[in-house]
Structure formats: structure tokens, C-alpha cells
Amino acid sequence: MATRAAKSINGKAAPQALYQRIRADLEDKILSGRWPPGHRIPFEHELVETYQCSRMTVNKVLSGLAAAGIIERKRRVGSFVAKPVVQSAVLHIPDIQAEIAKRGEAYNYELLTRKRRKATKDDLDRLGMEQGCDVLVLSCRHIAKGRPFAYEERLINLDMVPPAVEIDFARVPPGTWLLGHVPWSEAEHQITATLADDDARQALALRKPAACLVVERRTWRKRKVITSVRVTYPNDLYRLTARFTPAGRG
Amino acid sequence: MATRAAKSINGKAAPQALYQRIRADLEDKILSGRWPPGHRIPFEHELVETYQCSRMTVNKVLSGLAAAGIIERKRRVGSFVAKPVVQSAVLHIPDIQAEIAKRGEAYNYELLTRKRRKATKDDLDRLGMEQGCDVLVLSCRHIAKGRPFAYEERLINLDMVPPAVEIDFARVPPGTWLLGHVPWSEAEHQITATLADDDARQALALRKPAACLVVERRTWRKRKVITSVRVTYPNDLYRLTARFTPAGRG
DNA sequence: GCGCTGATTATGTATAGACATAGAACGTCC
DNA sequence: GGACGTTCTATGTCTATACATAATCAGCGC
């Protein structure tokens, strides 16, 4: 079993070490959604059978996945795909609905516009894509204590998230739905301060120009963009906090 | 060697598993600064001697530390304490000087005020501390291409960083110096958009009120605050980006 | 039905031994 | 001196085995 070199598992390029290939294999099953959150991972002894290696090796893989928060393990019970993290401990720009609820304020949400179209050049720009795709274009606003709290403009890549077209986003905010249903592997935020543009000013019911915090986020799965969103917060209503520890030092 | 239970290494509470205690022990040596960046970690076989365990066990510890970015390992060479991350891959609010240099723009820096004092109530508030301490109070501005780029107000906890009092911050920006000389274990950012206050407006040479991005950061080592800084960027000159991947999914 | 007990089982931790491999150090040859 | 192989060694990976431990489950007595 110690022979290195090729021995491809399911036909993809072999990284090198056996345990890395096993890990890549399992991660792929999970991140691709084939094994959804809550799905039971085969027992260690089954994986030993599957990959024809020792238990120590699959144990190393599973321990690593658990440490990375991708799976959860319970003694005597088994290992399961972890629920997607609603809110990364790292960057606290979560689901706006949950955010407001946590503060104990009344939450309200309104879908302003919804359009499905082939991506325009501008859409592709915002998504950071080259190739065309179908997109769902949404704008909405979030209301806390009766006051407009955030204005959200979102693009969803329908090629990556076909089910999104079926969802009634007049009832459930797109961010909430996406967080709960679409696994992602990478995210990028850009944060700027600007004076609200006309759309935003209208949606936020701002009389005169005001400083706003603008958060633009793009989310990927496997190097393909899932969604791009720009959220505009009036200056006095939002405060973004990010707290972290250099990897693993907690 | 398989006897669990106590067996305290260096007299601190034993987490439980041997490899966890070894890890805690090494991490402590590193984060406390006793083993500074670049310091050579004992060879695996030496650690085996020290902790009286098998090489697999110390290997697991060292691999973990390497995965967490706390140490770097090189075959045939050894393991070394990693250089402090100048710029976390996670939150990109780095050294302003380096930032501007990377853009290839002319950089200039001016110390505006410097004061040493017993922390006032307000200072303690900004540091998030209860207990009094000595602080160094600095304000300065960063200039790119001849134009004020950022206004920085900083507090340094001199109890945590005594050498700071010796440094000539008219020559080297405090952020640059601190990043290079003081290890930290945790940081928190708060980001808001506001209209520049008077101090900031003057320092940034803004004629009229303008939307500014305000980044407040506090940095800790071992639960004690090292420094607190508030940086104000005129709206059109700065864009904060944060890119990340849920732990370990790279 | 209820609560206790003990068996079962998957994971958690640790071991010793083995071979692979990258890269530094050293020596050799031209 | 500089371009080469060779050796040496610390880390990288893997195995087979062992025992610990937590949680579940079945069986028992009442």
C-alpha cells in the first residue's frame, strides 16, 4: 500500500499523498453538494475498504476535515457533513435578517425589483466573469424598526444555482436563502464609503446625501461565481465588525 | 506511554490528550515571544526525547502547527517559527506604507502629534480596558502622490510594548513598526462610514464634509490589548478588500 | 413502562517500525 | 573554481496494532 505514484481515485489528477487524494475526493463530494449537510460519511472501516488503506490514514483525513469544520464527528455515532456556517467567525457580514433579529429589533423586508435575463456586459463585470450566463437580478431593502436599514442589489448566477429561479424572493430574502441552501468555498468583500446614489437614496428614504457604507461581496464555489451583492447601509445604522485570530491560534 | 490522565508538562492545566498538551506547550513558547519568528524548533527526535513520546505524536503536533501557519517546515532543514503575517490573507488592512508602495505610488508620512501619558478614561475606553496603564498617543497622516491618503489616531499600551517609547515615530509609521516587532494573537476591526470630523478634515485637507471610511482596529496578545488605532480614509481613495475561504477549504 | 447495567461500536489517541524524498553538505573530477 | 554526483538526515507518509472512551442499545429486574 505504500507505493506512491499515480493510482487515480475516480479519475482526477492525483495531488500526491494518499491521504491528500482521499481528502480531495471527500471534499469534492461535500462541496459539490452530492453529500449535503447532515449526510452521513461512511464509517472509517468502510473508507478503509474503499481506498484500501489503513485506518490511521482515513482517520487523519477525517480529523482534518473535522478541524476545518467541514464535517462533524461523534463518538459511537459517526461523521456527518457539517451545516454550512451561517456566519463565519472571521468576517461578520452575515444574513441581514438574522443580524437584525439578534439585536431584537423588528425586521421587515421588501423585494423591490426582480428580473431574469442573459447577463449584460455590466452584469458580467460585477460577477467578475468572462463567459455569459443567465442571471437573476434582484433589488430589495431591509427594514429594522420601521426604518430602512439596508439597500441590497444582487445578481445570482443561474447557471450555478438553477433552483433560485423557483424561489419566491418576495417572501424570503435572497441572502438568507442562499446561505442556507448553497454551499460556497470562497468569498470576497470590498468595502467602501460613498454618498448614496439615487437608487439607494430612494430605497433608504434619505432626504439629502449621506455617507453610506457599501459592502460588495462575491461568492464562489469551485472558482465559479455564485452571486454578487452590493449592500448599502446608511452611515449611522451599521457597523461592520471583523474579529479574528491568525489561522488556528485561537 | 499510553497512560492518559495528568502528567503535567511545565505545570499548567492539562487539556487532555498528550498531543494537545504538547501543542499548547509549543504554542505558548511561540506566542509568548520566547521563541521569536525564525527561531528553530527542536527536531522531531529531540521533542520525542523531551516529551517522551513517539515521533508520530510530535509529528502530528508539528504538522498541525504548520497547517495553522504558526511554524514553517522544510525537509532536511528543520522547523521554524513563522514570520508574523504582515497581511493576513483574511482581512486585508495592512501596513499602509506597504500598501501604497505596492501600488507603486510615492509615499510620504508625517507624525502630527505624540504624547505619553497615563491613560485617561477615554483612552481606556478606546483600548477596551478597565485597568489603567501608560499609553503613547500618536496621530499622523499618510500621503500618497502628494495627497493626504489617511489620517491615523493611535494608542499604544506601553505596559505591553515598553520599547515603543524609544522609537522615533517621526521616521517610521507606528503601524509598520508594530507589525514588524510585536507579535499578536487576535485583532478586531470595526468599520463605519462617516463624515470626517474636524481633526480628520484638517489632516486630510478636505474642504467640505466628505464620506470617509473609518477603520478601528484593536490588537491583542494573550487577551491584553496592544494597540488601538482609528484610520480615516477619504471616500474616494480607499477600498478595503477581504477575501477568504471557510477554514481550511483552500 | 421504567431505570439500571453491561455489551457493542465508532471514534480518539498513541505506538513502533518502515520506506520515501527533498535538499544540504561534501567530495570529486575537470 | 565550478559543475557534477553521493551521502546523509529531517521531514513526509503509511501501516498494523493497541487500548481508551463515549454513546447507544439491548436486556434485565422491578
Coordinates of C-alpha atoms (C1' of nucleotides) in Angstrom, one line a residue:
Chain A
M1 CA 0.0 0.0 0.0
A2 CA 3.0 2.3 0.4
T3 CA 3.5 2.6 -3.3
R4 CA 3.2 6.3 -4.1
A5 CA 2.9 7.5 -7.7
A6 CA -0.4 7.5 -9.5
K7 CA -3.3 5.2 -8.6
S8 CA -6.0 7.6 -9.5
I9 CA -9.1 7.6 -7.3
N10 CA -12.1 8.3 -9.6
G11 CA -10.1 9.6 -12.4
K12 CA -8.9 13.0 -11.3
A13 CA -5.3 14.3 -11.1
A14 CA -3.6 12.8 -8.1
P15 CA -2.2 15.5 -5.8
Q16 CA 0.5 13.2 -4.4
A17 CA 0.0 11.8 -0.9
L18 CA -2.7 9.2 -0.5
Y19 CA -4.4 11.0 2.4
Q20 CA -4.5 14.2 0.3
R21 CA -6.2 12.4 -2.5
I22 CA -8.7 10.9 -0.2
R23 CA -9.3 14.3 1.3
A24 CA -9.7 15.9 -2.0
D25 CA -12.1 13.2 -3.0
L26 CA -14.3 13.6 0.1
E27 CA -14.2 17.4 -0.1
D28 CA -15.3 17.3 -3.6
K29 CA -18.3 15.1 -2.7
I30 CA -19.2 17.6 0.0
L31 CA -18.6 20.9 -1.7
S32 CA -20.3 19.8 -4.9
G33 CA -23.4 19.1 -2.9
R34 CA -23.6 15.4 -3.7
W35 CA -23.2 14.9 0.1
P36 CA -25.5 17.6 1.5
P37 CA -25.2 18.9 5.1
G38 CA -26.2 16.3 7.6
H39 CA -25.3 13.4 5.2
R40 CA -23.5 10.6 6.9
I41 CA -20.0 10.0 5.9
P42 CA -19.0 6.3 5.5
F43 CA -17.5 4.8 8.6
E44 CA -13.8 4.7 8.9
H45 CA -13.7 1.0 8.3
E46 CA -15.8 1.5 5.1
L47 CA -13.4 4.1 3.8
V48 CA -10.5 1.7 4.6
E49 CA -12.2 -0.7 2.3
T50 CA -13.0 1.8 -0.3
Y51 CA -9.5 3.3 -0.5
Q52 CA -7.6 0.2 0.5
C53 CA -5.5 1.8 3.2
S54 CA -5.1 1.7 6.9
R55 CA -7.5 3.3 9.4
M56 CA -4.8 5.7 10.5
T57 CA -4.8 7.2 7.1
V58 CA -8.6 7.7 6.8
N59 CA -8.6 8.9 10.4
K60 CA -6.1 11.6 9.5
V61 CA -8.3 12.7 6.6
L62 CA -11.5 12.8 8.7
S63 CA -9.8 14.5 11.7
G64 CA -8.5 17.2 9.2
L65 CA -11.9 17.7 7.7
A66 CA -13.4 18.0 11.2
A67 CA -10.7 20.5 12.2
A68 CA -11.6 22.5 9.2
G69 CA -15.2 22.5 10.2
I70 CA -16.3 20.7 7.0
I71 CA -17.6 17.6 8.9
E72 CA -18.7 16.9 12.4
R73 CA -17.8 13.7 14.2
K74 CA -19.4 12.0 17.1
R75 CA -18.2 9.0 19.0
R76 CA -20.0 5.8 18.6
V77 CA -22.3 7.7 16.2
G78 CA -20.4 8.6 13.1
S79 CA -19.3 11.5 11.0
F80 CA -21.6 13.9 9.2
V81 CA -21.3 16.8 6.7
A82 CA -21.4 20.0 8.8
K83 CA -24.2 22.5 8.3
P84 CA -22.9 25.4 6.3
V85 CA -21.6 28.2 8.6
V86 CA -24.2 30.8 8.7
Q87 CA -21.8 33.3 10.0
S88 CA -18.1 33.0 9.7
A89 CA -16.3 33.8 12.9
V90 CA -13.9 35.7 10.7
L91 CA -15.9 38.2 8.9
H92 CA -19.2 39.2 10.4
I93 CA -21.3 40.2 7.4
P94 CA -24.0 37.7 7.8
D95 CA -27.5 37.3 6.9
I96 CA -29.1 40.6 7.5
Q97 CA -32.3 39.2 8.7
A98 CA -30.6 37.1 11.3
E99 CA -28.5 40.1 12.2
I100 CA -31.4 42.3 13.0
A101 CA -33.2 39.5 14.8
K102 CA -30.2 39.1 17.0
R103 CA -30.5 42.7 18.1
G104 CA -34.1 42.1 19.0
E105 CA -35.5 44.6 16.5
A106 CA -38.5 44.2 14.3
Y107 CA -37.5 43.1 10.9
N108 CA -39.1 43.7 7.6
Y109 CA -38.1 43.0 4.1
E110 CA -39.3 44.2 0.7
L111 CA -38.4 42.9 -2.7
L112 CA -38.2 46.0 -5.0
T113 CA -37.4 44.5 -8.4
R114 CA -36.8 41.1 -9.9
K115 CA -35.6 40.3 -13.4
R116 CA -34.3 37.3 -15.2
R117 CA -32.0 37.9 -18.1
K118 CA -29.0 36.9 -20.1
A119 CA -26.1 38.6 -18.3
T120 CA -25.2 42.0 -19.7
K121 CA -21.7 43.2 -20.0
D122 CA -22.2 45.2 -16.8
D123 CA -23.6 42.1 -15.0
L124 CA -20.6 40.0 -16.0
D125 CA -18.4 42.8 -14.8
R126 CA -20.0 42.7 -11.4
L127 CA -19.8 39.0 -11.2
G128 CA -16.2 39.1 -12.4
M129 CA -16.9 36.6 -15.2
E130 CA -15.9 36.4 -18.8
Q131 CA -18.3 34.0 -20.2
G132 CA -22.0 34.8 -20.5
C133 CA -24.6 33.2 -18.3
D134 CA -28.2 33.6 -17.1
V135 CA -28.7 35.8 -14.2
L136 CA -31.4 36.7 -11.7
V137 CA -31.3 40.4 -10.9
L138 CA -32.8 41.5 -7.6
S139 CA -33.0 44.6 -5.6
C140 CA -34.6 44.8 -2.2
R141 CA -34.4 46.6 1.1
H142 CA -34.2 45.5 4.7
I143 CA -36.1 47.4 7.3
A144 CA -35.4 47.5 11.1
K145 CA -37.8 49.2 13.5
G146 CA -39.7 50.6 10.6
R147 CA -36.7 52.4 9.2
P148 CA -34.9 51.3 6.0
F149 CA -31.7 49.7 7.2
A150 CA -30.0 48.5 4.0
Y151 CA -30.4 48.5 0.3
E152 CA -29.4 45.4 -1.5
E153 CA -28.6 44.9 -5.2
R154 CA -28.0 41.3 -6.1
L155 CA -27.0 39.2 -9.1
I156 CA -27.4 35.4 -8.9
N157 CA -25.6 33.2 -11.5
L158 CA -28.4 30.9 -12.5
D159 CA -26.0 28.5 -14.2
M160 CA -24.6 27.8 -10.8
V161 CA -27.9 28.0 -8.8
P162 CA -30.7 26.9 -11.1
P163 CA -33.2 26.4 -8.3
A164 CA -33.0 30.1 -7.4
V165 CA -35.4 30.9 -10.3
E166 CA -38.2 29.0 -8.4
I167 CA -37.8 30.8 -5.2
D168 CA -40.2 33.5 -4.1
F169 CA -37.8 36.2 -3.1
A170 CA -40.7 38.4 -2.1
R171 CA -41.0 36.2 0.9
V172 CA -37.5 35.2 1.8
P173 CA -34.5 37.5 1.4
P174 CA -32.1 36.1 -1.2
G175 CA -29.2 36.3 1.3
T176 CA -31.0 34.1 3.8
W177 CA -32.0 31.6 1.2
L178 CA -28.6 31.4 -0.4
L179 CA -26.8 31.0 2.9
G180 CA -29.0 28.1 3.8
H181 CA -29.1 26.3 0.5
V182 CA -25.9 26.9 -1.5
P183 CA -22.5 25.8 -0.2
W184 CA -19.7 28.1 -1.1
S185 CA -16.0 27.8 -0.9
E186 CA -14.7 31.3 -1.1
A187 CA -15.9 34.9 -0.7
E188 CA -14.5 38.3 -1.3
H189 CA -15.7 41.6 0.2
Q190 CA -15.0 45.1 -0.9
I191 CA -15.9 47.8 1.5
T192 CA -16.1 51.5 0.6
A193 CA -17.7 54.6 1.9
T194 CA -19.7 56.7 -0.5
L195 CA -22.5 59.1 -0.8
A196 CA -25.6 57.2 -1.6
D197 CA -26.5 57.2 -5.3
D198 CA -30.1 57.9 -6.4
D199 CA -31.4 54.4 -6.3
A200 CA -30.0 53.8 -2.8
R201 CA -31.2 57.2 -1.6
Q202 CA -34.7 56.5 -2.7
A203 CA -34.7 53.0 -1.3
L204 CA -33.3 54.1 2.0
A205 CA -35.6 57.2 2.2
L206 CA -32.7 59.6 2.7
R207 CA -33.6 63.2 2.1
K208 CA -30.1 64.5 1.5
P209 CA -26.8 62.9 0.5
A210 CA -25.4 60.9 3.4
A211 CA -22.3 58.9 3.9
C212 CA -23.0 55.2 3.4
L213 CA -21.1 52.0 4.0
V214 CA -21.1 49.9 0.8
V215 CA -20.2 46.3 1.1
E216 CA -19.8 44.3 -2.1
R217 CA -19.5 40.6 -1.8
R218 CA -18.9 37.9 -4.4
T219 CA -19.1 34.3 -3.5
W220 CA -17.6 31.3 -5.3
R221 CA -17.9 27.6 -5.4
K222 CA -15.0 25.9 -7.1
R223 CA -13.8 29.0 -8.8
K224 CA -17.2 29.8 -10.3
V225 CA -19.1 32.8 -9.1
I226 CA -22.4 32.0 -7.4
T227 CA -23.6 35.5 -6.5
S228 CA -22.6 39.1 -6.3
V229 CA -24.2 41.5 -4.0
R230 CA -23.9 45.2 -3.1
V231 CA -25.4 46.3 0.1
T232 CA -25.6 49.9 1.1
Y233 CA -26.0 50.9 4.7
P234 CA -26.8 54.5 5.9
N235 CA -23.8 55.6 7.9
D236 CA -25.4 55.8 11.3
L237 CA -27.1 52.5 11.2
Y238 CA -24.4 50.0 10.6
R239 CA -21.1 49.0 11.9
L240 CA -19.2 46.1 10.5
T241 CA -17.0 44.2 12.8
A242 CA -14.5 41.6 12.0
R243 CA -12.6 39.7 14.6
F244 CA -10.1 37.2 14.0
T245 CA -7.1 35.2 15.0
P246 CA -4.3 34.3 12.7
A247 CA -5.1 30.8 11.4
G248 CA -5.6 28.3 14.1
R249 CA -4.2 30.3 17.0
G250 CA -7.5 30.6 18.9
Chain B
M1 CA 3.3 5.9 27.4
A2 CA -0.3 5.4 26.8
T3 CA -1.4 6.4 30.3
R4 CA -3.6 9.4 29.9
A5 CA -4.6 11.4 33.0
A6 CA -2.4 14.1 34.4
K7 CA 1.3 14.2 33.8
S8 CA 1.6 17.9 33.6
I9 CA 4.1 19.4 31.3
N10 CA 5.6 22.5 32.8
G11 CA 2.9 22.8 35.4
K12 CA -0.1 24.1 33.5
A13 CA -3.6 22.6 33.4
A14 CA -3.5 19.5 31.1
P15 CA -6.1 19.8 28.3
Q16 CA -6.3 16.0 28.0
A17 CA -4.6 14.4 25.0
L18 CA -0.9 14.3 25.0
Y19 CA -0.5 15.8 21.6
Q20 CA -2.8 18.7 22.6
R21 CA -0.7 19.3 25.6
I22 CA 2.5 19.3 23.5
R23 CA 0.8 21.7 21.1
A24 CA -0.3 24.0 23.8
D25 CA 3.2 24.0 25.2
L26 CA 4.8 24.9 21.9
E27 CA 2.2 27.4 21.0
D28 CA 2.8 29.1 24.3
K29 CA 6.5 29.3 23.7
I30 CA 5.9 30.9 20.3
L31 CA 3.0 33.3 21.1
S32 CA 4.7 34.5 24.3
G33 CA 7.7 35.6 22.2
R34 CA 10.1 33.3 23.9
W35 CA 10.6 31.6 20.6
P36 CA 10.7 34.6 18.2
P37 CA 10.0 34.4 14.4
G38 CA 12.7 32.5 12.7
H39 CA 13.6 30.5 15.8
R40 CA 14.4 26.9 15.1
I41 CA 12.0 24.4 16.7
P42 CA 13.7 21.4 18.2
F43 CA 14.0 18.5 15.8
E44 CA 11.3 15.9 16.0
H45 CA 13.6 13.4 17.6
E46 CA 14.5 16.0 20.2
L47 CA 10.9 16.6 21.0
V48 CA 10.4 12.8 21.2
E49 CA 13.1 12.9 23.9
T50 CA 11.6 15.9 25.7
Y51 CA 8.1 14.7 25.9
Q52 CA 8.9 11.0 26.0
C53 CA 6.5 10.0 23.2
S54 CA 6.7 8.6 19.7
R55 CA 7.6 10.5 16.7
M56 CA 4.1 10.1 15.2
T57 CA 2.8 12.1 18.1
V58 CA 5.2 15.1 17.8
N59 CA 4.8 14.9 14.0
K60 CA 1.1 15.3 14.4
V61 CA 1.7 18.4 16.6
L62 CA 4.2 20.0 14.2
S63 CA 2.1 19.2 11.1
G64 CA -0.9 20.9 12.9
L65 CA 1.2 24.0 13.7
A66 CA 2.4 24.1 10.2
A67 CA -1.1 23.8 8.8
A68 CA -2.1 26.7 11.1
G69 CA 0.7 28.8 9.7
I70 CA 2.4 29.1 13.1
I71 CA 5.5 27.3 12.0
E72 CA 7.1 26.5 8.7
R73 CA 8.7 23.2 8.0
K74 CA 11.4 22.4 5.5
R75 CA 12.7 18.9 4.7
R76 CA 16.1 18.1 5.7
V77 CA 16.3 21.6 7.3
G78 CA 14.0 21.8 10.2
S79 CA 11.0 23.7 11.5
F80 CA 10.9 27.4 12.3
V81 CA 8.6 29.8 13.9
A82 CA 6.8 31.6 11.0
K83 CA 7.3 35.3 10.5
P84 CA 4.3 37.2 11.7
V85 CA 1.8 37.6 8.9
V86 CA 2.3 41.1 7.7
Q87 CA -1.0 40.8 5.9
S88 CA -3.5 38.2 6.8
A89 CA -4.9 36.5 3.7
V90 CA -8.1 37.0 5.6
L91 CA -8.5 40.7 6.2
H92 CA -6.5 43.0 4.0
I93 CA -6.0 46.0 6.2
P94 CA -2.3 46.0 6.3
D95 CA 0.6 48.3 6.7
I96 CA -0.4 51.5 4.9
Q97 CA 3.1 52.2 3.8
A98 CA 3.5 48.8 2.2
E99 CA 0.0 49.2 0.7
I100 CA 0.9 52.4 -1.1
A101 CA 4.3 51.1 -2.2
K102 CA 2.6 48.1 -3.7
R103 CA 0.5 50.4 -5.8
G104 CA 3.7 52.0 -7.0
E105 CA 2.8 55.4 -5.7
A106 CA 5.0 57.9 -3.9
Y107 CA 4.6 57.5 -0.2
N108 CA 5.0 60.1 2.5
Y109 CA 4.3 60.1 6.1
E110 CA 4.0 62.8 8.8
L111 CA 3.8 62.5 12.5
L112 CA 1.4 65.1 13.7
T113 CA 1.3 64.7 17.5
R114 CA 3.0 62.5 20.0
K115 CA 2.2 62.3 23.7
R116 CA 2.9 60.0 26.5
R117 CA 0.5 59.9 29.4
K118 CA -1.3 57.8 32.0
A119 CA -4.4 56.5 30.2
T120 CA -7.4 58.8 30.5
K121 CA -10.9 57.3 30.9
D122 CA -11.4 57.9 27.2
D123 CA -8.2 56.2 26.3
L124 CA -9.1 53.1 28.3
D125 CA -12.4 53.1 26.5
R126 CA -10.8 53.0 23.2
L127 CA -8.5 50.3 24.3
G128 CA -11.3 48.4 25.8
M129 CA -9.5 48.2 29.1
E130 CA -10.6 48.5 32.7
Q131 CA -7.4 48.9 34.5
G132 CA -5.1 51.9 34.0
C133 CA -1.9 51.9 32.1
D134 CA 0.7 54.1 30.4
V135 CA -0.1 54.9 26.8
L136 CA 1.6 56.5 23.9
V137 CA -0.8 58.7 21.9
L138 CA 0.0 59.4 18.3
S139 CA -1.7 61.0 15.4
C140 CA -0.2 61.0 11.9
R141 CA -1.1 61.1 8.3
H142 CA -0.2 59.1 5.3
I143 CA 0.4 60.7 2.0
A144 CA 0.2 59.1 -1.5
K145 CA 1.2 61.1 -4.6
G146 CA 1.3 64.2 -2.6
R147 CA -2.3 63.9 -1.4
P148 CA -3.3 63.0 2.1
F149 CA -4.4 59.5 2.0
A150 CA -5.3 58.5 5.5
Y151 CA -5.4 60.0 9.0
E152 CA -4.4 57.8 11.8
E153 CA -5.0 58.1 15.5
R154 CA -3.3 55.6 17.6
L155 CA -3.0 54.5 21.2
I156 CA -0.2 52.1 22.2
N157 CA -0.4 50.3 25.5
L158 CA 3.1 50.9 26.9
D159 CA 2.7 48.2 29.5
M160 CA 2.5 45.7 26.7
V161 CA 5.1 47.3 24.4
P162 CA 7.6 49.2 26.5
P163 CA 10.1 49.6 23.7
A164 CA 7.6 51.7 21.8
V165 CA 8.6 54.7 23.9
E166 CA 12.1 54.6 22.4
I167 CA 11.0 54.5 18.8
D168 CA 11.2 57.6 16.6
F169 CA 7.8 57.6 15.1
A170 CA 8.6 60.6 13.1
R171 CA 10.6 58.4 10.9
V172 CA 8.8 55.1 10.9
P173 CA 5.0 54.8 10.9
P174 CA 3.7 53.1 14.1
G175 CA 1.8 50.5 12.2
T176 CA 4.8 49.4 10.2
W177 CA 6.9 49.2 13.3
L178 CA 4.4 47.4 15.4
L179 CA 3.6 44.8 12.7
G180 CA 7.3 44.0 12.3
H181 CA 8.1 43.9 16.0
V182 CA 5.2 42.9 18.1
P183 CA 3.5 39.5 17.8
W184 CA -0.2 39.5 18.2
S185 CA -2.7 36.8 18.6
E186 CA -6.0 38.5 17.9
A187 CA -7.5 41.5 16.2
E188 CA -10.8 43.2 15.9
H189 CA -11.9 45.6 13.3
Q190 CA -14.9 47.9 13.2
I191 CA -15.7 49.6 10.0
T192 CA -18.0 52.5 9.6
A193 CA -18.8 55.3 7.2
T194 CA -19.0 58.8 8.5
L195 CA -18.5 62.4 7.6
A196 CA -15.0 63.4 8.5
D197 CA -14.7 65.2 11.9
D198 CA -12.8 68.4 12.2
D199 CA -9.4 66.8 13.1
A200 CA -9.7 64.4 10.2
R201 CA -10.9 67.1 7.8
Q202 CA -7.9 69.2 8.6
A203 CA -5.4 66.4 8.4
L204 CA -6.8 65.2 5.2
A205 CA -7.1 68.7 3.7
L206 CA -10.8 68.2 2.9
R207 CA -12.6 71.5 2.1
K208 CA -16.1 70.3 2.7
P209 CA -17.6 67.3 4.6
A210 CA -16.9 64.1 2.7
A211 CA -17.9 60.5 3.3
C212 CA -15.0 58.7 4.9
L213 CA -14.3 55.1 5.6
V214 CA -13.3 54.7 9.3
V215 CA -11.4 51.6 10.3
E216 CA -10.9 51.0 14.0
R217 CA -8.7 48.2 14.9
R218 CA -7.7 46.7 18.3
T219 CA -5.0 44.1 18.6
W220 CA -4.4 41.7 21.5
R221 CA -1.7 39.4 22.7
K222 CA -2.9 36.9 25.2
R223 CA -6.1 38.8 25.9
K224 CA -4.3 42.0 26.6
V225 CA -4.7 45.0 24.3
I226 CA -1.5 46.0 22.5
T227 CA -2.8 48.9 20.5
S228 CA -5.9 50.6 19.2
V229 CA -6.0 52.6 16.0
R230 CA -8.5 54.6 14.1
V231 CA -7.8 55.2 10.5
T232 CA -9.9 57.6 8.4
Y233 CA -9.8 57.3 4.6
P234 CA -11.4 59.8 2.3
N235 CA -14.1 58.0 0.4
D236 CA -12.6 58.1 -3.0
L237 CA -9.1 57.0 -2.0
Y238 CA -9.5 53.7 -0.4
R239 CA -11.2 50.4 -0.9
L240 CA -10.9 47.7 1.7
T241 CA -11.0 44.1 0.5
A242 CA -11.3 40.9 2.4
R243 CA -11.1 37.6 0.7
F244 CA -11.4 34.3 2.5
T245 CA -12.2 30.7 2.5
P246 CA -14.0 28.9 5.3
A247 CA -11.3 27.4 7.5
G248 CA -9.1 25.0 5.6
R249 CA -11.1 24.7 2.5
G250 CA -8.5 26.3 0.3
Chain C
dG1 C1' -43.3 1.0 31.5
dC2 C1' -39.0 2.5 33.9
dG3 C1' -34.4 2.6 35.3
dC4 C1' -30.2 0.3 35.7
dT5 C1' -26.4 -2.5 33.7
dG6 C1' -23.4 -4.2 30.6
dA7 C1' -22.3 -5.1 25.7
dT8 C1' -21.3 -3.0 21.5
dT9 C1' -19.2 0.0 18.4
dA10 C1' -17.2 4.1 16.1
dT11 C1' -14.2 7.3 17.1
dG12 C1' -9.8 9.2 19.7
dT13 C1' -5.2 8.6 20.9
dA14 C1' -0.8 6.5 20.9
dT15 C1' 2.9 3.3 19.5
dA16 C1' 6.9 1.2 16.8
dG17 C1' 8.6 0.4 12.6
dA18 C1' 9.2 1.2 7.7
dC19 C1' 10.2 3.4 3.4
dA20 C1' 10.0 7.8 0.5
dT21 C1' 12.0 12.2 -0.6
dA22 C1' 13.9 16.8 -0.7
dG23 C1' 17.7 19.3 -0.1
dA24 C1' 22.1 20.4 2.2
dA25 C1' 26.8 19.2 2.7
dC26 C1' 30.6 17.2 1.0
dG27 C1' 33.7 15.3 -2.2
dT28 C1' 35.4 14.5 -6.9
dC29 C1' 36.6 15.5 -11.4
dC30 C1' 37.5 18.5 -14.9
Chain D
dG1 C1' 37.0 27.3 -9.0
dG2 C1' 32.7 25.4 -10.7
dA3 C1' 29.8 21.6 -12.3
dC4 C1' 28.7 17.1 -11.1
dG5 C1' 27.2 13.1 -8.2
dT6 C1' 26.9 10.9 -3.5
dT7 C1' 25.7 10.7 1.1
dC8 C1' 23.2 12.0 4.9
dT9 C1' 19.4 13.4 7.5
dA10 C1' 14.9 15.6 8.9
dT11 C1' 10.7 15.6 7.5
dG12 C1' 6.6 13.2 5.0
dT13 C1' 3.7 9.4 4.6
dC14 C1' 1.9 4.9 5.7
dT15 C1' 1.0 0.6 8.2
dA16 C1' -0.5 -2.7 11.8
dT17 C1' -1.7 -2.8 16.4
dA18 C1' -3.4 -1.5 20.8
dC19 C1' -6.1 0.4 24.2
dA20 C1' -9.3 4.4 25.8
dT21 C1' -13.8 6.4 25.7
dA22 C1' -18.4 8.0 24.8
dA23 C1' -22.8 7.0 23.4
dT24 C1' -26.1 3.8 22.0
dC25 C1' -28.7 -0.2 22.5
dA26 C1' -30.5 -4.5 24.3
dG27 C1' -31.6 -7.0 28.2
dC28 C1' -32.7 -7.4 32.9
dG29 C1' -35.3 -6.8 37.1
dC30 C1' -39.0 -4.5 39.1

